[in-house]
Short mmCIF file of C-alpha atoms (C1' of nucleotides) in Angstrom, two decimals:
data_model
loop_
_atom_site.label_atom_id
_atom_site.label_comp_id
_atom_site.label_asym_id
_atom_site.label_seq_id
_atom_site.Cartn_x
_atom_site.Cartn_y
_atom_site.Cartn_z
CA MET R 1 68.67 150.65 65.41
CA LEU R 2 69.25 153.49 63.03
CA ALA R 3 68.51 151.29 60.03
CA GLY R 4 65.63 153.55 59.24
CA TYR R 5 66.86 154.55 55.80
CA GLN R 6 68.66 151.29 55.20
CA LEU R 7 67.01 149.42 52.40
CA ARG R 8 65.93 145.85 53.09
CA GLY R 9 68.70 143.33 52.35
CA VAL R 10 67.48 142.79 48.82
CA HIS R 11 70.56 141.20 47.37
CA GLY R 12 72.49 138.40 49.16
CA GLN R 13 75.70 138.92 50.95
CA THR R 14 77.73 137.86 48.01
CA VAL R 15 76.73 141.14 46.18
CA GLU R 16 77.64 143.04 49.35
CA ALA R 17 81.01 141.44 49.73
CA LEU R 18 81.93 141.89 46.14
CA ALA R 19 80.61 145.42 46.02
CA ARG R 20 82.64 146.34 49.08
CA ARG R 21 85.87 145.10 47.50
CA ILE R 22 85.31 147.10 44.37
CA LEU R 23 83.83 150.26 45.93
CA SER R 24 86.64 150.29 48.47
CA GLY R 25 89.20 150.22 45.70
CA GLU R 26 90.61 146.91 46.74
CA ILE R 27 89.73 145.78 43.25
CA PRO R 28 90.59 148.90 41.24
CA GLU R 29 88.96 150.40 38.15
CA GLY R 30 89.92 148.63 35.00
CA ALA R 31 90.78 145.38 36.76
CA THR R 32 89.86 142.10 35.23
CA LEU R 33 87.95 139.95 37.64
CA ASP R 34 89.09 136.43 38.05
CA LEU R 35 85.84 134.66 38.48
CA LEU R 36 87.31 131.28 39.46
CA ALA R 37 89.37 132.79 42.12
CA LEU R 38 86.45 134.97 43.45
CA ARG R 39 84.37 131.91 43.47
CA GLU R 40 86.75 130.27 45.89
CA GLU R 41 87.40 133.35 47.99
CA LEU R 42 83.73 134.06 48.49
CA ASP R 43 83.00 130.28 48.78
CA VAL R 44 79.94 130.35 46.52
CA SER R 45 79.06 128.63 43.32
CA LEU R 46 79.75 130.25 39.96
CA THR R 47 76.05 130.78 39.24
CA ALA R 48 75.60 132.68 42.59
CA LEU R 49 78.62 134.69 41.74
CA ARG R 50 77.36 135.43 38.37
CA GLU R 51 74.04 136.69 39.82
CA ALA R 52 75.94 138.99 41.97
CA LEU R 53 77.90 140.18 38.89
CA LYS R 54 74.67 140.77 37.15
CA VAL R 55 73.53 143.13 39.85
CA LEU R 56 76.82 145.02 39.72
CA SER R 57 76.54 145.17 35.98
CA ALA R 58 73.05 146.50 36.25
CA LYS R 59 74.44 149.30 38.32
CA GLY R 60 77.22 150.05 35.76
CA ILE R 61 80.03 148.91 38.09
CA ILE R 62 81.37 146.13 35.97
CA ASP R 63 81.01 144.96 32.41
CA ALA R 64 81.21 141.36 31.37
CA ARG R 65 82.10 140.72 27.74
CA GLN R 66 82.52 137.41 26.13
CA LYS R 67 86.01 136.32 25.55
CA ARG R 68 87.54 139.43 26.94
CA GLY R 69 86.58 139.03 30.61
CA THR R 70 84.77 140.87 33.27
CA PHE R 71 86.09 144.34 33.95
CA VAL R 72 85.55 146.96 36.65
CA GLN R 73 84.23 149.93 34.84
CA PRO R 74 85.57 153.50 35.38
CA ARG R 75 83.82 155.15 38.31
CA SER R 76 82.27 157.73 35.98
CA THR R 77 79.95 155.04 34.59
CA TRP R 78 78.91 153.80 38.01
CA ASN R 79 75.29 154.59 38.91
CA MET R 80 76.11 156.89 41.76
CA LEU R 81 72.55 157.93 42.21
CA ASP R 82 71.60 154.37 43.00
CA GLY R 83 70.68 153.69 46.55
CA ASP R 84 72.71 150.66 46.99
CA VAL R 85 75.82 152.21 45.51
CA LEU R 86 75.44 155.14 47.74
CA ARG R 87 75.05 152.96 50.74
CA TRP R 88 78.08 150.80 49.76
CA ARG R 89 80.12 153.85 49.39
CA SER R 90 79.13 155.32 52.74
CA ALA R 91 79.96 151.92 54.31
CA GLY R 92 83.60 152.39 53.72
CA PRO R 93 85.80 155.11 55.18
CA PRO R 94 83.97 158.45 54.98
CA ASP R 95 84.84 160.18 51.75
CA PRO R 96 84.88 163.98 52.22
CA ASP R 97 84.42 164.52 48.47
CA LEU R 98 81.36 162.42 48.41
CA LEU R 99 79.91 164.32 51.40
CA GLU R 100 80.55 167.59 49.64
CA HIS R 101 79.07 166.35 46.43
CA LEU R 102 76.02 165.12 48.17
CA ALA R 103 75.55 168.42 49.97
CA GLU R 104 75.95 170.21 46.62
CA VAL R 105 73.17 168.15 45.02
CA ARG R 106 70.88 168.76 47.89
CA SER R 107 71.54 172.53 47.54
CA ILE R 108 70.58 172.17 43.87
CA VAL R 109 67.62 170.08 44.13
CA GLU R 110 65.88 170.87 47.36
CA PRO R 111 65.32 174.60 47.02
CA ALA R 112 63.88 173.83 43.43
CA ALA R 113 61.77 171.10 44.84
CA ALA R 114 60.42 173.38 47.55
CA LYS R 115 59.53 175.90 44.81
CA LEU R 116 57.68 173.24 42.87
CA ALA R 117 55.98 171.91 46.05
CA ALA R 118 54.71 175.35 46.80
CA GLN R 119 52.85 175.34 43.53
CA ARG R 120 51.58 171.84 43.66
CA ALA R 121 51.34 170.43 47.13
CA THR R 122 48.03 168.70 47.95
CA ASP R 123 46.42 168.56 51.29
CA THR R 124 47.76 165.07 51.77
CA ASP R 125 51.24 166.26 50.93
CA LEU R 126 50.95 169.04 53.47
CA ALA R 127 49.68 166.59 56.05
CA ASP R 128 52.54 164.30 55.49
CA MET R 129 55.02 167.08 55.94
CA ASP R 130 53.19 168.36 58.96
CA ASP R 131 53.21 164.93 60.54
CA ALA R 132 56.94 164.48 59.98
CA LEU R 133 57.54 167.88 61.46
CA THR R 134 55.44 166.94 64.57
CA ARG R 135 57.53 163.89 65.02
CA MET R 136 60.73 165.85 64.68
CA ALA R 137 59.59 168.18 67.46
CA GLY R 138 58.69 165.21 69.63
CA ALA R 139 61.90 163.39 69.05
CA ALA R 140 64.09 165.81 70.93
CA GLY R 141 66.98 163.72 72.52
CA LYS R 142 66.26 160.60 70.50
CA PRO R 143 68.65 160.97 67.67
CA GLY R 144 67.40 157.95 65.62
CA GLU R 145 63.88 159.13 65.60
CA LEU R 146 64.85 162.62 64.78
CA VAL R 147 66.82 161.53 61.62
CA ASP R 148 63.92 159.36 60.56
CA ALA R 149 61.40 162.14 60.90
CA ASP R 150 63.83 164.56 59.24
CA LEU R 151 64.17 162.15 56.27
CA ASP R 152 60.39 161.72 56.15
CA PHE R 153 59.93 165.48 55.90
CA HIS R 154 62.25 165.72 53.03
CA ARG R 155 60.75 162.71 51.38
CA ALA R 156 57.25 164.23 51.70
CA LEU R 157 58.47 167.49 50.25
CA LEU R 158 59.95 165.77 47.27
CA GLY R 159 56.78 163.83 46.81
CA ALA R 160 54.88 167.12 46.83
CA THR R 161 56.61 168.13 43.56
CA HIS R 162 54.60 165.30 41.90
CA ASN R 163 57.63 164.74 39.64
CA GLN R 164 58.81 161.05 39.67
CA LEU R 165 62.33 161.80 38.91
CA VAL R 166 62.65 164.48 41.60
CA VAL R 167 61.18 161.98 44.06
CA GLN R 168 64.12 159.67 43.39
CA MET R 169 66.45 162.30 44.81
CA GLU R 170 65.28 160.97 48.11
CA ARG R 171 68.11 158.46 47.98
CA VAL R 172 70.68 161.10 47.67
CA ILE R 173 69.29 162.95 50.58
CA ALA R 174 68.90 159.81 52.71
CA SER R 175 72.44 158.91 51.93
CA GLY R 176 73.59 162.48 52.85
CA LEU R 177 71.73 162.30 56.20
CA ALA R 178 73.19 158.78 57.00
CA MET R 179 76.70 159.92 56.23
CA ARG R 180 76.34 163.09 58.28
CA ASP R 181 75.17 161.03 61.16
CA GLN R 182 78.24 158.85 60.95
CA VAL R 183 80.40 162.04 61.31
CA VAL R 184 78.58 164.16 63.77
CA HIS R 185 77.06 161.78 66.22
CA ASN R 186 75.94 164.31 68.82
CA ALA R 187 74.57 167.40 67.22
CA ASP R 188 74.60 170.67 69.02
CA PRO R 189 71.36 170.64 71.09
CA ALA R 190 71.41 174.45 70.82
CA ASP R 191 70.22 174.54 67.19
CA ASP R 192 66.78 173.09 66.85
CA PRO R 193 66.07 171.88 63.31
CA VAL R 194 62.35 172.33 63.68
CA PRO R 195 61.93 176.09 63.14
CA SER R 196 63.83 176.18 59.89
CA HIS R 197 61.85 173.23 58.52
CA ARG R 198 58.54 174.87 59.67
CA LYS R 199 59.43 177.88 57.78
CA VAL R 200 59.72 175.86 54.62
CA LEU R 201 56.43 174.05 55.27
CA GLU R 202 54.55 177.38 55.97
CA ALA R 203 55.76 178.90 52.70
CA ILE R 204 54.71 175.85 50.81
CA ARG R 205 51.31 175.76 52.58
CA ALA R 206 50.86 179.48 51.60
CA GLY R 207 51.75 178.65 48.08
CA ASP R 208 54.57 181.10 48.11
CA ALA R 209 57.09 179.53 45.68
CA GLU R 210 59.84 182.10 46.11
CA ALA R 211 59.67 182.11 49.96
CA ALA R 212 59.65 178.29 49.99
CA GLU R 213 62.72 178.16 47.77
CA GLN R 214 64.54 180.68 49.94
CA ALA R 215 63.76 178.99 53.19
CA MET R 216 64.93 175.72 51.85
CA ARG R 217 68.02 177.35 50.55
CA ALA R 218 68.72 178.65 53.97
CA LEU R 219 68.25 175.22 55.40
CA VAL R 220 70.55 173.38 53.11
CA ASP R 221 73.06 176.10 53.20
CA LYS R 222 73.30 175.77 56.96
CA ALA R 223 73.61 172.01 56.65
CA SER R 224 76.40 172.43 54.21
CA GLU R 225 78.06 174.96 56.51
CA ASP R 226 77.81 172.61 59.50
CA LEU R 227 79.43 169.90 57.52
CA ARG R 228 82.22 172.03 56.34
CA ARG R 229 82.90 173.02 59.84
CA ILE R 230 83.02 169.58 61.26
CA SER R 231 84.83 167.84 58.42
CA GLY R 232 87.61 170.32 59.16
CA HIS R 233 87.83 171.95 55.82
CA MET W 1 72.46 155.22 13.13
CA LEU W 2 71.22 157.40 15.88
CA ALA W 3 72.27 154.88 18.50
CA GLY W 4 74.73 157.49 19.82
CA TYR W 5 73.28 157.56 23.21
CA GLN W 6 72.14 154.08 23.29
CA LEU W 7 73.98 152.02 25.84
CA ARG W 8 75.75 148.87 24.50
CA GLY W 9 73.49 145.86 24.91
CA VAL W 10 74.81 145.15 28.29
CA HIS W 11 72.06 142.75 29.45
CA GLY W 12 70.63 140.08 27.30
CA GLN W 13 67.34 140.21 25.53
CA THR W 14 65.65 138.34 28.37
CA VAL W 15 65.87 141.35 30.58
CA GLU W 16 64.70 143.61 27.84
CA ALA W 17 61.73 141.52 27.21
CA LEU W 18 60.77 141.28 30.88
CA ALA W 19 61.42 144.92 31.40
CA ARG W 20 59.23 145.89 28.53
CA ARG W 21 56.36 143.92 29.93
CA ILE W 22 56.59 145.44 33.34
CA LEU W 23 57.44 148.98 32.24
CA SER W 24 54.58 148.96 29.78
CA GLY W 25 52.22 148.01 32.48
CA GLU W 26 51.32 144.64 30.87
CA ILE W 27 52.47 143.18 34.11
CA PRO W 28 51.07 145.73 36.65
CA GLU W 29 52.61 147.00 39.96
CA GLY W 30 52.01 144.62 42.78
CA ALA W 31 51.64 141.58 40.44
CA THR W 32 53.17 138.29 41.49
CA LEU W 33 55.42 136.93 38.84
CA ASP W 34 54.86 133.39 37.93
CA LEU W 35 58.49 132.36 37.18
CA LEU W 36 57.55 129.00 35.64
CA ALA W 37 55.04 130.58 33.24
CA LEU W 38 57.48 133.33 32.35
CA ARG W 39 60.16 130.71 31.77
CA GLU W 40 57.93 129.11 29.13
CA GLU W 41 56.74 132.24 27.54
CA LEU W 42 60.27 133.70 27.07
CA ASP W 43 61.62 130.30 26.28
CA VAL W 44 64.77 130.56 28.51
CA SER W 45 65.96 128.39 31.37
CA LEU W 46 65.14 129.29 34.95
CA THR W 47 68.66 130.40 35.82
CA ALA W 48 68.75 132.76 32.86
CA LEU W 49 65.27 134.11 34.02
CA ARG W 50 66.66 134.46 37.42
CA GLU W 51 69.62 136.53 36.32
CA ALA W 52 67.23 138.80 34.50
CA LEU W 53 65.21 139.13 37.56
CA LYS W 54 68.37 140.02 39.57
CA VAL W 55 68.95 142.85 37.17
CA LEU W 56 65.39 144.20 37.59
CA SER W 57 65.69 143.68 41.32
CA ALA W 58 68.92 145.76 41.31
CA LYS W 59 67.01 148.60 39.70
CA GLY W 60 64.23 148.33 42.28
CA ILE W 61 61.57 147.14 39.85
CA ILE W 62 60.84 143.80 41.49
CA ASP W 63 61.43 142.27 44.87
CA ALA W 64 61.95 138.59 45.25
CA ARG W 65 61.14 137.14 48.77
CA GLN W 66 61.49 133.62 49.74
CA LYS W 67 58.30 131.70 49.96
CA ARG W 68 56.20 134.81 49.26
CA GLY W 69 57.05 135.27 45.72
CA THR W 70 58.39 137.76 43.35
CA PHE W 71 56.46 141.02 43.19
CA VAL W 72 56.54 144.03 40.92
CA GLN W 73 57.38 146.93 43.14
CA PRO W 74 55.42 150.23 43.10
CA ARG W 75 56.81 152.54 40.56
CA SER W 76 57.93 154.98 43.24
CA THR W 77 60.69 152.52 44.21
CA TRP W 78 61.97 151.98 40.65
CA ASN W 79 65.28 153.56 39.90
CA MET W 80 63.90 156.14 37.41
CA LEU W 81 67.33 157.85 37.26
CA ASP W 82 68.88 154.63 35.91
CA GLY W 83 69.88 154.78 32.20
CA ASP W 84 68.35 151.41 31.37
CA VAL W 85 65.06 152.21 33.02
CA LEU W 86 64.92 155.57 31.19
CA ARG W 87 65.68 153.89 27.97
CA TRP W 88 63.04 151.15 28.54
CA ARG W 89 60.43 153.73 29.37
CA SER W 90 61.18 155.77 26.31
CA ALA W 91 60.96 152.67 24.17
CA GLY W 92 57.24 152.28 24.86
CA PRO W 93 54.59 154.74 23.80
CA PRO W 94 55.77 158.31 24.57
CA ASP W 95 54.65 159.30 27.96
CA PRO W 96 53.85 163.02 28.11
CA ASP W 97 54.28 163.00 31.80
CA LEU W 98 57.79 161.55 31.61
CA LEU W 99 58.86 164.22 29.01
CA GLU W 100 57.47 166.97 31.23
CA HIS W 101 59.38 165.63 34.23
CA LEU W 102 62.60 165.14 32.29
CA ALA W 103 62.38 168.72 31.20
CA GLU W 104 61.74 169.82 34.67
CA VAL W 105 64.78 168.04 36.05
CA ARG W 106 66.81 169.54 33.24
CA SER W 107 65.66 173.04 34.18
CA ILE W 108 66.63 172.41 37.79
CA VAL W 109 69.95 170.76 37.27
CA GLU W 110 71.52 172.34 34.22
CA PRO W 111 71.40 176.01 35.21
CA ALA W 112 73.00 175.10 38.49
CA ALA W 113 75.56 172.96 36.74
CA ALA W 114 76.38 175.87 34.47
CA LYS W 115 76.88 178.11 37.53
CA LEU W 116 79.28 175.59 39.06
CA ALA W 117 80.97 174.93 35.78
CA ALA W 118 81.76 178.73 35.54
CA GLN W 119 83.55 178.52 38.85
CA ARG W 120 85.49 175.28 38.28
CA ALA W 121 85.89 174.57 34.56
CA THR W 122 89.40 173.64 33.56
CA ASP W 123 91.03 174.34 30.19
CA THR W 124 90.24 170.70 29.25
CA ASP W 125 86.67 171.13 30.18
CA LEU W 126 86.48 174.31 28.11
CA ALA W 127 88.08 172.60 25.19
CA ASP W 128 85.63 169.73 25.34
CA MET W 129 82.71 172.05 25.37
CA ASP W 130 84.29 174.07 22.48
CA ASP W 131 84.83 170.96 20.48
CA ALA W 132 81.25 169.82 20.94
CA LEU W 133 80.04 173.32 19.90
CA THR W 134 82.16 173.32 16.75
CA ARG W 135 80.79 169.86 15.82
CA MET W 136 77.21 171.20 16.49
CA ALA W 137 77.95 174.09 14.11
CA GLY W 138 79.33 171.72 11.46
CA ALA W 139 76.47 169.28 11.67
CA ALA W 140 73.82 171.50 10.19
CA GLY W 141 71.43 169.21 8.26
CA LYS W 142 72.61 165.95 9.76
CA PRO W 143 70.26 165.48 12.68
CA GLY W 144 72.03 162.44 14.11
CA GLU W 145 75.35 164.19 14.40
CA LEU W 146 73.68 167.24 15.75
CA VAL W 147 72.09 165.45 18.67
CA ASP W 148 75.32 163.60 19.37
CA ALA W 149 77.28 166.86 19.62
CA ASP W 150 74.45 168.46 21.51
CA LEU W 151 74.61 165.73 23.98
CA ASP W 152 78.40 165.87 24.18
CA PHE W 153 78.25 169.55 24.99
CA HIS W 154 75.87 169.09 27.92
CA ARG W 155 77.99 166.07 29.08
CA ALA W 156 81.16 168.14 29.04
CA LEU W 157 79.36 170.92 30.90
CA LEU W 158 78.18 168.59 33.62
CA GLY W 159 81.76 167.12 33.87
CA ALA W 160 83.04 170.70 34.33
CA THR W 161 81.16 170.76 37.69
CA HIS W 162 83.56 168.19 38.90
CA ASN W 163 80.75 166.70 40.91
CA GLN W 164 80.38 162.95 40.38
CA LEU W 165 76.65 163.09 41.19
CA VAL W 166 75.88 165.88 38.99
CA VAL W 167 77.71 164.16 36.12
CA GLN W 168 75.26 161.25 36.45
CA MET W 169 72.45 163.48 35.43
CA GLU W 170 73.78 163.03 31.94
CA ARG W 171 71.57 159.92 31.70
CA VAL W 172 68.48 162.09 32.26
CA ILE W 173 69.52 164.63 29.73
CA ALA W 174 70.42 161.94 27.20
CA SER W 175 67.12 160.41 27.73
CA GLY W 176 65.30 163.69 27.31
CA LEU W 177 67.13 164.42 24.15
CA ALA W 178 66.41 160.89 22.76
CA MET W 179 62.72 161.20 23.58
CA ARG W 180 62.47 164.67 22.16
CA ASP W 181 63.95 163.28 18.87
CA GLN W 182 61.34 160.70 18.72
CA VAL W 183 58.67 163.42 18.82
CA VAL W 184 60.00 166.21 16.76
CA HIS W 185 61.99 164.44 14.04
CA ASN W 186 62.41 167.51 11.79
CA ALA W 187 63.30 170.53 13.86
CA ASP W 188 62.65 174.04 12.59
CA PRO W 189 65.81 174.96 10.79
CA ALA W 190 65.12 178.49 11.50
CA ASP W 191 66.29 178.16 15.12
CA ASP W 192 69.93 177.39 15.30
CA PRO W 193 70.88 175.91 18.62
CA VAL W 194 74.52 177.08 18.33
CA PRO W 195 74.16 180.62 19.54
CA SER W 196 72.38 179.89 22.75
CA HIS W 197 74.92 177.21 23.51
CA ARG W 198 77.82 179.52 22.78
CA LYS W 199 76.40 182.08 25.09
CA VAL W 200 76.48 179.58 27.87
CA LEU W 201 80.02 178.47 26.97
CA GLU W 202 81.43 182.06 26.84
CA ALA W 203 79.87 182.86 30.26
CA ILE W 204 81.57 179.77 31.71
CA ARG W 205 84.86 180.62 30.12
CA ALA W 206 84.58 184.14 31.54
CA GLY W 207 83.95 182.64 34.93
CA ASP W 208 80.71 184.51 35.14
CA ALA W 209 78.61 182.21 37.26
CA GLU W 210 75.43 184.20 37.21
CA ALA W 211 75.49 184.86 33.46
CA ALA W 212 76.23 181.10 32.87
CA GLU W 213 73.20 180.17 34.97
CA GLN W 214 70.94 182.59 33.22
CA ALA W 215 72.11 181.64 29.75
CA MET W 216 71.50 178.05 30.59
CA ARG W 217 68.20 178.73 32.01
CA ALA W 218 67.13 180.51 28.86
CA LEU W 219 68.31 177.55 26.88
CA VAL W 220 66.45 174.86 28.86
CA ASP W 221 63.35 177.15 29.15
CA LYS W 222 63.23 177.39 25.35
CA ALA W 223 63.54 173.63 25.05
CA SER W 224 60.70 173.18 27.52
CA GLU W 225 58.70 175.62 25.64
CA ASP W 226 59.21 173.82 22.25
CA LEU W 227 58.29 170.60 23.86
CA ARG W 228 55.08 171.94 25.30
CA ARG W 229 54.16 173.44 21.89
CA ILE W 230 54.80 170.27 20.04
CA SER W 231 53.24 167.77 22.50
CA GLY W 232 50.11 169.88 22.08
CA HIS W 233 49.52 170.97 25.61
"C1'" DG H 1 97.54 146.18 3.22
"C1'" DT H 2 93.06 144.00 3.41
"C1'" DG H 3 89.81 140.51 4.13
"C1'" DT H 4 88.78 135.80 5.50
"C1'" DC H 5 89.20 131.78 8.36
"C1'" DA H 6 90.34 128.96 12.07
"C1'" DA H 7 91.57 128.41 16.87
"C1'" DG H 8 91.16 129.47 21.50
"C1'" DA H 9 89.07 131.67 25.33
"C1'" DT H 10 85.36 132.92 28.13
"C1'" DA H 11 80.95 134.67 29.22
"C1'" DT H 12 76.30 132.80 28.74
"C1'" DA H 13 72.74 129.26 28.91
"C1'" DT H 14 70.84 124.67 30.10
"C1'" DT H 15 69.56 120.97 33.04
"C1'" DA H 16 68.57 118.81 37.11
"C1'" DC H 17 69.08 118.70 41.70
"C1'" DT H 18 69.47 120.24 46.86
"C1'" DA H 19 68.80 123.60 50.43
"C1'" DA H 20 66.69 127.14 53.11
"C1'" DA H 21 62.91 130.10 54.34
"C1'" DT H 22 58.39 131.26 55.47
"C1'" DT H 23 53.58 130.92 55.44
"C1'" DA H 24 49.60 128.23 56.54
"C1'" DG H 25 47.41 124.45 58.08
"C1'" DT H 26 47.00 120.71 61.56
"C1'" DA H 27 47.36 118.42 65.68
"C1'" DT H 28 48.27 118.34 70.37
"C1'" DC H 29 48.19 119.75 75.06
"C1'" DT H 30 46.54 122.27 78.81
"C1'" DA F 1 38.58 126.88 73.62
"C1'" DG F 2 42.90 128.73 73.03
"C1'" DA F 3 47.50 128.73 72.71
"C1'" DT F 4 51.60 126.29 71.29
"C1'" DA F 5 54.14 123.13 68.65
"C1'" DC F 6 54.71 120.42 64.71
"C1'" DT F 7 54.26 119.48 59.77
"C1'" DA F 8 53.62 120.28 55.01
"C1'" DA F 9 53.66 122.94 51.01
"C1'" DT F 10 55.40 126.51 48.19
"C1'" DT F 11 58.82 129.12 46.15
"C1'" DT F 12 63.20 131.51 46.13
"C1'" DA F 13 68.23 130.57 46.53
"C1'" DG F 14 72.14 127.93 45.70
"C1'" DT F 15 75.14 124.01 43.58
"C1'" DA F 16 77.30 121.33 39.93
"C1'" DA F 17 78.38 119.65 35.50
"C1'" DT F 18 77.99 120.44 30.78
"C1'" DA F 19 77.07 122.50 26.44
"C1'" DT F 20 76.79 126.65 23.42
"C1'" DA F 21 77.52 131.17 21.37
"C1'" DT F 22 80.27 134.75 20.48
"C1'" DC F 23 84.17 137.63 20.68
"C1'" DT F 24 89.40 138.15 20.10
"C1'" DT F 25 93.58 137.10 18.20
"C1'" DG F 26 96.59 135.68 14.88
"C1'" DA F 27 97.67 133.54 10.77
"C1'" DC F 28 97.20 133.01 6.03
"C1'" DA F 29 95.88 134.04 1.55
"C1'" DC F 30 94.52 137.39 -1.91
#
DNA sequence: GTGTCAAGATATATTACTAAATTAGTATCT
DNA sequence: AGATACTAATTTAGTAATATATCTTGACAC
């Protein structure tokens, strides 16, 4: 049960089904949706379908205009930073570009976050990170727990920036970790993730912004490197 | 007409009204929504209300569970990077924290984006940025056009990273510019924004990643500085 | 050419109903 | 008395049929 970073099934399965068709490209960008046909295919009422469309519309995936019809919007207007959208995308066949982009965002955001965290972390923040690290150390062998604890560490770190918007990047990182797991499965037991994380934490605890930034940069650079090596680029 | 970076009225006014009430704190976090009461207050049908709720639910603002009720979620789960959410927030009384956080995200993302852009910008990207810069230079005195061109420049720059996720940060930047405009109104005509932007563009054109990063850092640092000075901190 | 008007199409809203899910209370049995 | 099983109440979720509002297109007049 590695559903640790899977959001609760907030929106019914109609949305999921529709989203999958669009995200996968089965229904391409620019296409006009045939609501009546979809209604039959998905075997739901029109109102239920429209509620699903409202969700997708809220995420910038479709646009429903009177008289003209309901269109799939270009991918550039999709809310790629939305947790659901990321999850739907990662559900399909693994997209190497997406993985690359996710890693890139991490390497932009996380070192900067570590820097801020070093300047602002409260005792509670530190305790949260410490707790996650302890659980990481104790989860050797149990891949599910390890990923959960890993994510918790990064979540706590982002929280320590005390910047609401930075905290939201959690979704990107969670998605990145989830997709990585789909690809790697059995990580090399030789490289223990704990020391590198501890290095970050200690720099933050010491309030050394530069050291924290650098330690985090090393961490995400290694992650990117691992990814590149595995995805065969 | 400074609606340049205002999204088309995608979702009806019911969503807007509900969103305002929640975002403003009138309906606080954790509150249980009384659908029947809201139905009357907003004077819409229940299905229309439910569609509005679906939109808010898609943005992580509320959570509707059968039998238990519909709850306002804690702010930490709201999709703060969503364009609509940002717009709704900036509609209310200006939140100094939000401005600060927006500026912080800019100062994290944009220098990194400039660096990537220097490595990847195509001729088209450069032309787009150049065009925006030209329009900036020609829009002296006309504040609306200036902001539009400014935003276009940053949009083009983000596009030049060729990273879908980074491109999405446009919403954050657009929101930041919009909120800044609400506050400053009449900018000091003494400081012309064009030279600093041109410096960034030229570094990108030259493919000098470090210079581009630095030039952009200088730019956003100055913006943050201006903001801090005005908002009276 | 430009503006106005009518017709057609389609998303949007309304009403009223049924179904499903889940909590809490109640009764029953051991 | 305590645990289990049943029942009721509440509230979201879904269905269906119908009406309305608004946008697009094309035609027609000016």
